């Protein structure tokens, strides 16, 4: 149970369509992962179209890296295994080698599989010099050895997908093993609008809700910030209704929830 989740492709519950914006990232992942995993026969000839064993997603927190990893597994029809760098190194100091070996032999059985390593910098960060714990160093070396040991035939169906907010902390040896690095950026106004539309499709919004105004008012927000803002705004009519109820006599007609207004979002910032 050092792996936080093993999920078969049909049970992940997230698809590319649930992710707003990030069109270039989805396109790159389609070419690098989805096609080779779904149609390996198209990539098995010659030398040019070799599948890559490792991809790094990097960028600010909350921009959808974890969400992308999960949706990617759904789209590629691969099992999804998720491990978190900091949990591995803090919890499992003693058994580093054994655990890493188990993870990779497990992966072989699960292929096609995407092994998502969140906070890859804490597992495979720059060599920590004199202060680095011996077990962390052993874990890293073991991980890299097992990774290098994947046979080409298997590597088509086993992908290590790392994610980090701190790409500069990564060791050169790791960077080399993650030859494809994809920047997952904060959304601009147009993309914030796309993301907001995904979160708000099911909501009761005021007539002609001004998405563009909300998108312009949320400069610097990540997808995760936008989600939190929407949740906070959605509470406002509920709070109002509860206040209303307090003021009414018991047998008055119950008030209804009003639609969400742009102002709910602005007030919730
Ligand atoms: P961290 O670096 O902090 O781990 P992350 O980049 O992995 O963050 P996620 O955990 O994927 O970010 O995003 C957090 C939540 O924000 C997601 O579960 C999702 O609800 C929402 N979210 C972020 N970006 C998007 C997006 N582009 N479209 C839809 N939802 C998004």
mmCIF file of C-alpha atoms and ligand atoms in Angstrom, residues 18-22 59-68 116 118 163-165 184 195 198-199 222-225 227, ligand 1:
data_model
loop_
_atom_site.group_PDB
_atom_site.id
_atom_site.type_symbol
_atom_site.label_atom_id
_atom_site.label_comp_id
_atom_site.label_asym_id
_atom_site.label_seq_id
_atom_site.Cartn_x
_atom_site.Cartn_y
_atom_site.Cartn_z
ATOM 1 C CA UNK A 18 -13.334 17.471 -18.440
ATOM 2 C CA UNK A 19 -10.186 19.566 -18.638
ATOM 3 C CA UNK A 20 -10.607 23.135 -19.803
ATOM 4 C CA UNK A 21 -7.934 24.726 -22.003
ATOM 5 C CA UNK A 22 -4.450 23.113 -22.168
ATOM 6 C CA UNK A 59 4.298 24.287 -13.933
ATOM 7 C CA UNK A 60 2.672 26.254 -11.120
ATOM 8 C CA UNK A 61 0.495 24.502 -8.502
ATOM 9 C CA UNK A 62 -3.148 23.836 -9.306
ATOM 10 C CA UNK A 63 -2.823 24.023 -13.071
ATOM 11 C CA UNK A 64 -4.216 20.527 -13.647
ATOM 12 C CA UNK A 65 -1.153 18.257 -13.799
ATOM 13 C CA UNK A 66 -2.740 15.541 -11.681
ATOM 14 C CA UNK A 67 -5.987 15.870 -13.567
ATOM 15 C CA UNK A 68 -4.128 15.542 -16.886
ATOM 16 C CA UNK A 116 2.261 8.989 -12.037
ATOM 17 C CA UNK A 118 3.625 13.514 -8.132
ATOM 18 C CA UNK A 163 4.945 16.154 -12.134
ATOM 19 C CA UNK A 164 6.606 19.002 -10.296
ATOM 20 C CA UNK A 165 6.254 22.665 -9.410
ATOM 21 C CA UNK A 184 1.499 23.311 -17.882
ATOM 22 C CA UNK A 195 -12.374 26.302 -17.443
ATOM 23 C CA UNK A 198 -16.751 23.461 -17.353
ATOM 24 C CA UNK A 199 -17.268 24.124 -13.633
ATOM 25 C CA UNK A 222 -5.055 28.631 -11.604
ATOM 26 C CA UNK A 223 -7.716 26.070 -12.536
ATOM 27 C CA UNK A 224 -7.727 24.991 -8.914
ATOM 28 C CA UNK A 225 -8.193 28.609 -7.701
ATOM 29 C CA UNK A 227 -12.715 25.872 -8.804
HETATM 30 P P1 LIG B 1 -0.225 20.613 -7.746
HETATM 31 O O1 LIG B 1 0.972 21.012 -8.505
HETATM 32 O O2 LIG B 1 -0.575 21.566 -6.608
HETATM 33 O O3 LIG B 1 -0.290 19.157 -7.364
HETATM 34 P P2 LIG B 1 -1.806 20.176 -10.101
HETATM 35 O O4 LIG B 1 -1.203 20.953 -11.202
HETATM 36 O O5 LIG B 1 -1.560 18.710 -10.025
HETATM 37 O O6 LIG B 1 -1.477 20.863 -8.725
HETATM 38 P P3 LIG B 1 -4.543 19.470 -10.009
HETATM 39 O O7 LIG B 1 -4.436 18.777 -8.692
HETATM 40 O O8 LIG B 1 -4.677 18.643 -11.217
HETATM 41 O O9 LIG B 1 -3.357 20.486 -10.170
HETATM 42 O O10 LIG B 1 -5.753 20.519 -9.978
HETATM 43 C C1 LIG B 1 -6.526 20.711 -8.820
HETATM 44 C C2 LIG B 1 -7.980 20.798 -9.201
HETATM 45 O O11 LIG B 1 -8.193 21.992 -9.951
HETATM 46 C C3 LIG B 1 -8.437 19.669 -10.103
HETATM 47 O O12 LIG B 1 -8.915 18.573 -9.396
HETATM 48 C C4 LIG B 1 -9.541 20.320 -10.905
HETATM 49 O O13 LIG B 1 -10.738 20.290 -10.193
HETATM 50 C C5 LIG B 1 -9.107 21.769 -10.998
HETATM 51 N N1 LIG B 1 -8.456 22.113 -12.281
HETATM 52 C C6 LIG B 1 -7.198 22.584 -12.458
HETATM 53 N N2 LIG B 1 -6.960 22.867 -13.745
HETATM 54 C C7 LIG B 1 -8.091 22.559 -14.428
HETATM 55 C C8 LIG B 1 -8.484 22.620 -15.804
HETATM 56 N N3 LIG B 1 -7.638 23.065 -16.755
HETATM 57 N N4 LIG B 1 -9.725 22.211 -16.144
HETATM 58 C C9 LIG B 1 -10.584 21.762 -15.197
HETATM 59 N N5 LIG B 1 -10.274 21.672 -13.890
HETATM 60 C C10 LIG B 1 -9.056 22.075 -13.500
#
